[in-house]
mmCIF file of C-alpha atoms and ligand atoms in Angstrom:
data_model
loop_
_atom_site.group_PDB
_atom_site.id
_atom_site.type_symbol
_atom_site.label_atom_id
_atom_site.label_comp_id
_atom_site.label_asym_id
_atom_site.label_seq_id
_atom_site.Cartn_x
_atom_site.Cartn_y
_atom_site.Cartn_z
ATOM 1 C CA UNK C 1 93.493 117.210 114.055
ATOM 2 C CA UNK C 2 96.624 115.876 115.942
ATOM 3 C CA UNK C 3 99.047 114.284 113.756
ATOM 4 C CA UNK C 4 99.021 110.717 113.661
ATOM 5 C CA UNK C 5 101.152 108.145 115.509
ATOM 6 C CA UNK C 6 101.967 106.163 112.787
ATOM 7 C CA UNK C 7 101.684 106.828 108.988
ATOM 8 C CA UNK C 8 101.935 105.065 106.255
ATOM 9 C CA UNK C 9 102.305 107.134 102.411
ATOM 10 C CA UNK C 10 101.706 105.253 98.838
ATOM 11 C CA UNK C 11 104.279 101.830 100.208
ATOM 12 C CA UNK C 12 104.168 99.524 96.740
ATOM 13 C CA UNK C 13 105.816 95.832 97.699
ATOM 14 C CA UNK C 14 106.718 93.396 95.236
ATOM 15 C CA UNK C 15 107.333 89.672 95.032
ATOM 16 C CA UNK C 16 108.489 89.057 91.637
ATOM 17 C CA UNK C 17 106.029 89.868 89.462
ATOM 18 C CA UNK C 18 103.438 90.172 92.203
ATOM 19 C CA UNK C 19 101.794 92.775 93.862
ATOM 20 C CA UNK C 20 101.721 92.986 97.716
ATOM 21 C CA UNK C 21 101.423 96.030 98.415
ATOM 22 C CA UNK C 22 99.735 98.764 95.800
ATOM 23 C CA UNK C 23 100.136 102.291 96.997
ATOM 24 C CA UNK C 24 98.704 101.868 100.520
ATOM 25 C CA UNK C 25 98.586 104.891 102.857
ATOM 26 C CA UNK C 26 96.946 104.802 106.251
ATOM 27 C CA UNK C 27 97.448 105.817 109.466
ATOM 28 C CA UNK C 28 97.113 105.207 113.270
ATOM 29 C CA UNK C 29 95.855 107.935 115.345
ATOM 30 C CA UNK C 30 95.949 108.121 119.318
ATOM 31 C CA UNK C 31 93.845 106.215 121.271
ATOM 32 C CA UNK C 32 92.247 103.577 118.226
ATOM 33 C CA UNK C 33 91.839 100.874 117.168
ATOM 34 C CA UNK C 34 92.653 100.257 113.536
ATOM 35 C CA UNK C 35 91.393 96.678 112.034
ATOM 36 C CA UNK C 36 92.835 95.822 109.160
ATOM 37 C CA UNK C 37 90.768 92.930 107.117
ATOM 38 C CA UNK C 38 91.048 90.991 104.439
ATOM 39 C CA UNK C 39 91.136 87.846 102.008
ATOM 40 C CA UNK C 40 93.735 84.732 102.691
ATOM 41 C CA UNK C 41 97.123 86.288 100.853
ATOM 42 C CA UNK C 42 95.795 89.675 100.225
ATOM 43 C CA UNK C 43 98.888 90.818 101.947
ATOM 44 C CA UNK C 44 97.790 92.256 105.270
ATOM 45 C CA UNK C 45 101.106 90.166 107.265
ATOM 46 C CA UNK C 46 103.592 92.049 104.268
ATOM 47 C CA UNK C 47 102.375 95.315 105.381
ATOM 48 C CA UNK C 48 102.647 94.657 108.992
ATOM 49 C CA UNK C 49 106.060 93.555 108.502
ATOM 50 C CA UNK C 50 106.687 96.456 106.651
ATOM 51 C CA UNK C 51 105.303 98.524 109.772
ATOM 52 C CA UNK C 52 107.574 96.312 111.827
ATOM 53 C CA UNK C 53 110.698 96.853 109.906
ATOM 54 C CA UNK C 54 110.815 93.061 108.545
ATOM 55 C CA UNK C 55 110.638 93.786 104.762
ATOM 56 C CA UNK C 56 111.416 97.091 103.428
ATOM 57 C CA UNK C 57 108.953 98.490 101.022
ATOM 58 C CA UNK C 58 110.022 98.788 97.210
ATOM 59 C CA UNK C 59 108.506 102.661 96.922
ATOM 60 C CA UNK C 60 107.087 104.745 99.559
ATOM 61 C CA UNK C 61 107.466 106.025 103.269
ATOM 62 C CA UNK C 62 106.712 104.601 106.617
ATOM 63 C CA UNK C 63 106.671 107.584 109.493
ATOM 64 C CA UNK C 64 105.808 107.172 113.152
ATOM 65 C CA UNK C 65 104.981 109.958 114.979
ATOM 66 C CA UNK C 66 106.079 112.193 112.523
ATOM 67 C CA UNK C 67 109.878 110.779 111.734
ATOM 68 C CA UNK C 68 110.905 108.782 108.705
ATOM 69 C CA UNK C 69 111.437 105.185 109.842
ATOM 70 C CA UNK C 70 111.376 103.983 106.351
ATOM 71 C CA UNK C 71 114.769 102.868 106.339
ATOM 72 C CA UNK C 72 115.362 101.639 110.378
ATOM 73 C CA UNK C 73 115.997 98.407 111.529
ATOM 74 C CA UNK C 74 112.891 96.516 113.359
ATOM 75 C CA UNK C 75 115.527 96.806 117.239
ATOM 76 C CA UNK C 76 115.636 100.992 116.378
ATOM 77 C CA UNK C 77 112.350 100.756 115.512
ATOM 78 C CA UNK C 78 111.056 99.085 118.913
ATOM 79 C CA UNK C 79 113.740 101.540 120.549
ATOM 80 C CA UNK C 80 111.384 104.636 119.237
ATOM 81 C CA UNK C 81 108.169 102.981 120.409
ATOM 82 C CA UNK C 82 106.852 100.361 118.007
ATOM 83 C CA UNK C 83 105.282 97.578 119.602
ATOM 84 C CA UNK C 84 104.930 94.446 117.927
ATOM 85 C CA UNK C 85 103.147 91.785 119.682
ATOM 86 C CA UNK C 86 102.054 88.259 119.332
ATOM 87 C CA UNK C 87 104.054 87.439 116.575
ATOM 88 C CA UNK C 88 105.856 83.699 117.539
ATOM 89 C CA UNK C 89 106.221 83.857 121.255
ATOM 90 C CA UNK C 90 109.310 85.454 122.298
ATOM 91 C CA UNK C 91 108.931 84.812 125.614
ATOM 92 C CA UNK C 92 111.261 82.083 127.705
ATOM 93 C CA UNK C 93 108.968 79.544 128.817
ATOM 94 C CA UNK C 94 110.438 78.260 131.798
ATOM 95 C CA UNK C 95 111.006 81.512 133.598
ATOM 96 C CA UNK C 96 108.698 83.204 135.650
ATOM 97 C CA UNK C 97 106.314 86.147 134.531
ATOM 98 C CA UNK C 98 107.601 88.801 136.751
ATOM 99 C CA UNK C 99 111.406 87.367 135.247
ATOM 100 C CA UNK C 100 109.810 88.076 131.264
ATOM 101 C CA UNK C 101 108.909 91.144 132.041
ATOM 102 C CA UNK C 102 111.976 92.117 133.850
ATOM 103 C CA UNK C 103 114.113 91.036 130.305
ATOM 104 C CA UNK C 104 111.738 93.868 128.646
ATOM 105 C CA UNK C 105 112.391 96.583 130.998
ATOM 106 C CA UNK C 106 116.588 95.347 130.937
ATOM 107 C CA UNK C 107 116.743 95.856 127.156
ATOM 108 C CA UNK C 108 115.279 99.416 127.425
ATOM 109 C CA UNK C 109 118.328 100.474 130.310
ATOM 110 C CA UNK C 110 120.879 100.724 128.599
ATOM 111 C CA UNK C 111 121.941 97.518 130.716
ATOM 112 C CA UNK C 112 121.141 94.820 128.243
ATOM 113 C CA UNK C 113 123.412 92.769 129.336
ATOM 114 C CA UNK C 114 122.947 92.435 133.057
ATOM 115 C CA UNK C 115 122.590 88.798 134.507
ATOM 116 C CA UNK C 116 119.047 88.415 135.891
ATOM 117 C CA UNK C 117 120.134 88.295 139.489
ATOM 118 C CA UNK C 118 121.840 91.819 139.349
ATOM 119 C CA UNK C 119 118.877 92.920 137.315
ATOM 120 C CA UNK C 120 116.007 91.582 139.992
ATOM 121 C CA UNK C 121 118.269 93.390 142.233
ATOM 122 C CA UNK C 122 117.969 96.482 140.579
ATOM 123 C CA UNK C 123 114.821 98.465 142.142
ATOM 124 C CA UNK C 124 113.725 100.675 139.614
ATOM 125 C CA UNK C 125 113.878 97.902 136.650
ATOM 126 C CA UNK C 126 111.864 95.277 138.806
ATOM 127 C CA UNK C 127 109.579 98.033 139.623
ATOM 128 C CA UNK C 128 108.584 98.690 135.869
ATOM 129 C CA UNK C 129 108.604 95.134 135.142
ATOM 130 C CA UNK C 130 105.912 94.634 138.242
ATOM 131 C CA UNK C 131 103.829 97.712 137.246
ATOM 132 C CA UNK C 132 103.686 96.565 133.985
ATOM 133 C CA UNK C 133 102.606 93.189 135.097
ATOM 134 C CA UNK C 134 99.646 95.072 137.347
ATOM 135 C CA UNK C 135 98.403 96.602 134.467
ATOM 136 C CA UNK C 136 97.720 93.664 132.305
ATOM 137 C CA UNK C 137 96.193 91.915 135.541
ATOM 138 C CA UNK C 138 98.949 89.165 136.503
ATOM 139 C CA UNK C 139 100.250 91.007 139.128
ATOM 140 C CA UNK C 140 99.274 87.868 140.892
ATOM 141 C CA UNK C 141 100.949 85.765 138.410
ATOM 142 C CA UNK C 142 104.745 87.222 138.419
ATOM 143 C CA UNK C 143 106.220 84.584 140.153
ATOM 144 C CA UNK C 144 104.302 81.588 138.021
ATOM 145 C CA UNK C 145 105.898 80.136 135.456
ATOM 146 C CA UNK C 146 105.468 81.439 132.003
ATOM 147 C CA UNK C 147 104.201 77.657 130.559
ATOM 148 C CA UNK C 148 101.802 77.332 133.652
ATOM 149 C CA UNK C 149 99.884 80.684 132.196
ATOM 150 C CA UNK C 150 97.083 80.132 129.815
ATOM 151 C CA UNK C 151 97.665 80.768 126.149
ATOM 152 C CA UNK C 152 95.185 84.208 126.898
ATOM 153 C CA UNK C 153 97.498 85.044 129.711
ATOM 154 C CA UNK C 154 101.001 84.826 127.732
ATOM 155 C CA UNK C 155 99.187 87.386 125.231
ATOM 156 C CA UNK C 156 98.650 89.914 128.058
ATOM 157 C CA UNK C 157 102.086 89.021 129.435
ATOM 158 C CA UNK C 158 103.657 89.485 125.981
ATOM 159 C CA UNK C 159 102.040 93.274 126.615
ATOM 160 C CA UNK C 160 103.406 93.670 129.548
ATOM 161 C CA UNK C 161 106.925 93.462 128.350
ATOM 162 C CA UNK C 162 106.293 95.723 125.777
ATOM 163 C CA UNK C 163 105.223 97.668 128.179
ATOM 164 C CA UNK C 164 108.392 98.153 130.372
ATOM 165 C CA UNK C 165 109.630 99.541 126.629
ATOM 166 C CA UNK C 166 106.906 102.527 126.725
ATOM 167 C CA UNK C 167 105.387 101.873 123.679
ATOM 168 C CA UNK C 168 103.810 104.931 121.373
ATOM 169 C CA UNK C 169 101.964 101.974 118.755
ATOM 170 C CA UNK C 170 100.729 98.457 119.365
ATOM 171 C CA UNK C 171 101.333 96.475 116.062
ATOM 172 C CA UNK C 172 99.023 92.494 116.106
ATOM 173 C CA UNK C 173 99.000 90.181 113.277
ATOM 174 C CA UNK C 174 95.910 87.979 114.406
ATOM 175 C CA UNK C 175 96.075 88.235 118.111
ATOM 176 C CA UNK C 176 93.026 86.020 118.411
ATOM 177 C CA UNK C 177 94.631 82.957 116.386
ATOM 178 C CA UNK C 178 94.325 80.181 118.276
ATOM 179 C CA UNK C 179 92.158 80.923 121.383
ATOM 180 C CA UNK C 180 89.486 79.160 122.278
ATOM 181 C CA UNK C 181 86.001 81.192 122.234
ATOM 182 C CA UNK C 182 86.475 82.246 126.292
ATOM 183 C CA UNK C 183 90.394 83.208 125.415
ATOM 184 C CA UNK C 184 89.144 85.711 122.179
ATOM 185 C CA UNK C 185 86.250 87.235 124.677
ATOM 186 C CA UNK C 186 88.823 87.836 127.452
ATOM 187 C CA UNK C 187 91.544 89.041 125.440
ATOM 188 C CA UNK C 188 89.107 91.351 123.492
ATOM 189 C CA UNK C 189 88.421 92.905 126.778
ATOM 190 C CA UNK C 190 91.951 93.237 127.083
ATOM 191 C CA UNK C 191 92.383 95.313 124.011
ATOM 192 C CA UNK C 192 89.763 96.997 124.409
ATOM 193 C CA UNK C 193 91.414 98.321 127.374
ATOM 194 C CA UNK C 194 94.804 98.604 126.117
ATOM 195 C CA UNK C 195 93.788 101.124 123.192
ATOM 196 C CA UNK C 196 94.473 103.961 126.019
ATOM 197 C CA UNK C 197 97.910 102.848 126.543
ATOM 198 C CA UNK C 198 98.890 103.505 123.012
ATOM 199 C CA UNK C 199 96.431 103.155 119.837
ATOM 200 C CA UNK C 200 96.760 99.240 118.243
ATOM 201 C CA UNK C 201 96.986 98.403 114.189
ATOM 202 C CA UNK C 202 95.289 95.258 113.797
ATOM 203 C CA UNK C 203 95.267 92.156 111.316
ATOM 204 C CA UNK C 204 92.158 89.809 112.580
ATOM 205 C CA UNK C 205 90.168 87.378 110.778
ATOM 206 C CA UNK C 206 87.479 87.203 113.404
ATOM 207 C CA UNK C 207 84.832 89.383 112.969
ATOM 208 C CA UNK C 208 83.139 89.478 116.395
ATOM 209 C CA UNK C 209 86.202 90.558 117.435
ATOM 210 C CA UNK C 210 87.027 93.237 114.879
ATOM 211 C CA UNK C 211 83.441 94.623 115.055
ATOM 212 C CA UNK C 212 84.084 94.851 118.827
ATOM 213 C CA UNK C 213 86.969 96.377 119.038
ATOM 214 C CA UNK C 214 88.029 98.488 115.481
ATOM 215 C CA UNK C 215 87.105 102.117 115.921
ATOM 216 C CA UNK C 216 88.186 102.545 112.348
ATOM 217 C CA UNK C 217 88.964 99.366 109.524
ATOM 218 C CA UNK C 218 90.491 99.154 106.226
ATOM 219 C CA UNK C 219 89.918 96.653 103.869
ATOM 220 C CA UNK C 220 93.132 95.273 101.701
ATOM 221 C CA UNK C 221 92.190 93.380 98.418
ATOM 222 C CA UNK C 222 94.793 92.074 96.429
ATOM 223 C CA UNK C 223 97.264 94.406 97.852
ATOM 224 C CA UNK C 224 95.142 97.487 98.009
ATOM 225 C CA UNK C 225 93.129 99.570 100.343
ATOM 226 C CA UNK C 226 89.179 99.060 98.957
ATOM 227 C CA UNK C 227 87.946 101.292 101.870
ATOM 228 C CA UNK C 228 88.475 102.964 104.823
ATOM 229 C CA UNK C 229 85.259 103.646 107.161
ATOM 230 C CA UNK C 230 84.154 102.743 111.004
ATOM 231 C CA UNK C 231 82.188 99.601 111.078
ATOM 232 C CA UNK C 232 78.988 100.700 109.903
ATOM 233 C CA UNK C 233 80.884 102.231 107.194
ATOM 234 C CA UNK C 234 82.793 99.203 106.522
ATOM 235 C CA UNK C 235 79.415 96.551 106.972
ATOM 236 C CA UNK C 236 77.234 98.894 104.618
ATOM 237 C CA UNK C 237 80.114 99.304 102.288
ATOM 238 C CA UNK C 238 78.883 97.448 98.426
ATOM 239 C CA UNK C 239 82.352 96.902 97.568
ATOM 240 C CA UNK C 240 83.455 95.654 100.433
ATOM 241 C CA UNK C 241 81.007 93.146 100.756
ATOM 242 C CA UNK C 242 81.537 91.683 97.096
ATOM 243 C CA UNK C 243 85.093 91.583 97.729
ATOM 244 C CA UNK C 244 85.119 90.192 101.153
ATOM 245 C CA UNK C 245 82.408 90.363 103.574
ATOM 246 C CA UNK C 246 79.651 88.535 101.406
ATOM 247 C CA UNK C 247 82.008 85.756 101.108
ATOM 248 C CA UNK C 248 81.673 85.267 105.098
ATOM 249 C CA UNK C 249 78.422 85.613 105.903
HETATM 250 P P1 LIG N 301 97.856 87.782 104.172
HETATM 251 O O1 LIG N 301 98.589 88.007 105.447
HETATM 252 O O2 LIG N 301 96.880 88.861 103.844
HETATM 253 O O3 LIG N 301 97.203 86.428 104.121
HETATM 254 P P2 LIG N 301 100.499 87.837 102.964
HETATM 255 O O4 LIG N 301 100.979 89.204 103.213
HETATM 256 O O5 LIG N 301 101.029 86.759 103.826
HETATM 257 O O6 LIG N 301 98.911 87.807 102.955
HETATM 258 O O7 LIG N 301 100.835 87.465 101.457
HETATM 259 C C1 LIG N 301 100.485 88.305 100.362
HETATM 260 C C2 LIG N 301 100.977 87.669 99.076
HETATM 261 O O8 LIG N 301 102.396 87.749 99.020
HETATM 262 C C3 LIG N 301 100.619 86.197 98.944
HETATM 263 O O9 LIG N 301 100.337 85.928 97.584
HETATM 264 C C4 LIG N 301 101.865 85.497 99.390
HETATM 265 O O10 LIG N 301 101.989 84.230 98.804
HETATM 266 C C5 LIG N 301 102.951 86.441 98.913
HETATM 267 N N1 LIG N 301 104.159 86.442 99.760
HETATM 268 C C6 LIG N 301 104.203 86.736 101.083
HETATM 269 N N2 LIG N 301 105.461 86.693 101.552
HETATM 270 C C7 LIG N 301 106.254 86.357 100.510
HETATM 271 C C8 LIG N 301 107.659 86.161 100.328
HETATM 272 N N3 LIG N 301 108.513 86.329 101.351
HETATM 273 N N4 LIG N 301 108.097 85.832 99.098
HETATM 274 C C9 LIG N 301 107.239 85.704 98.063
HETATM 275 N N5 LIG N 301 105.912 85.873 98.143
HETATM 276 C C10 LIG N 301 105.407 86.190 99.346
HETATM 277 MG MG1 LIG N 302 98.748 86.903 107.233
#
């Protein structure tokens, strides 16, 4: 089997005197989908901002694609590849699409500190910031403004400027939050899609979506990993469903 993109080995996180994370290990191999589910403050957001380089784990190693990234920053992080997406909107409302994406593909020149107009000048930049903007479908959009986009397309737009920084893992703490039942569908679609550009680790609370998307889930309870398992796995799973699933349904 190929080695994983991202890998996570026995990380323990505590708050005090309480628990966050207990000896998780997973991992995030090319070209999945990884869902991971859970109860209200089980901890699934503390391990994704352990991923992210946010909180440092107490014990225990974080590697993506192979190297030790345990102890990097979350900028050298995002330099090597991790993508972490829909976390508050980074992106500046009042420019245009095409000009969000374009501040992606800057940082990643080694020319972060252009002014826009030299930038938009500069061929090869507005080039990646354009085919990035193709391939989440608002090629027709780059010259709107970013608060005339739907809440849907600002998602897909926050993809496409990670994107422009060639991204080896997608990282999503509860992309769905807050659209509508059309926006989840649509950007489900999305994602769907988007597992080929690089494999996505997921926190979601809703379960059409998970179900329709995870090609693998694990389940955190109280800070640990119940299970591991596709979705049949996962749905079938007696454990799972007294610790979370049974609650739902
Ligand atoms: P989830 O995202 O699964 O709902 P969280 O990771 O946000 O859960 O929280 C897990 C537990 O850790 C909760 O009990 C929460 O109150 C606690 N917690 C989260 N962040 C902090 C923090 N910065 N300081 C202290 N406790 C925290
Ligand atoms: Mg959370």
């Amino acid at each position: 089997m190929t080695s994983p993109i991202l890998r996570l080995d026995n990380i323990n996180k505590s708050f005090g005197a309480l628990p966050a994370s207990k000896d998780v290990s997973l991992d995030l191999r090319a070209g999945e989908i990884h869902a991971l589910i859970g109860p209200n403050g089980a901890g699934k957001s503390t391990l994704i901002k352990q991923i992210a380089g946010e909180l440092h784990p107490d014990t225990g190693r974080i590697y993506l694609e192979e190297q030790d990234v345990t102890a990097l920053s979350v900028a050298q992080r995002a330099k090597r590849g991790l993508a972490r997406t829909f976390q508050v909107s980074a992106l500046a409302m009042e420019d245009s699409a095409l000009q969000n994406a374009m501040l992606g593909a800057i940082g990643i020149s080694g020319h972060p500190y252009w002014p826009f107009g030299k930038a938009l000048r500069h061929g090869e930049l507005r080039a990646i910031a354009e085919y990035a903007l193709e391939r989440v479908g608002l090629a027709e959009h780059a010259s709107t403004r970013t608060s005339e986009l739907s809440h849907g397309q600002r998602r897909q737009l926050e993809v496409a400027v990670a994107l422009t920084m060639k991204p080896r893992a997608f990282v999503m703490d509860e992309p769905m939050a807050g659209l509508g039942t059309q926006g989840s569908q649509a950007l489900t679609e999305f994602l769907s899609e988007l597992r080929n550009e690089a494999p996505i680790l997921m926190v979601e609370h809703d379960m059409d979506a998970v179900f329709a998307l995870a090609d693998r889930l694990s389940v955190l309870v109280y800070g640990e990993i119940i299970a591991t398992g596709n979705v049949d796995e996962i749905r079938n799973d007696l454990t799972v469903q007294r610790a979370y699933l049974g609650e739902e349904q």
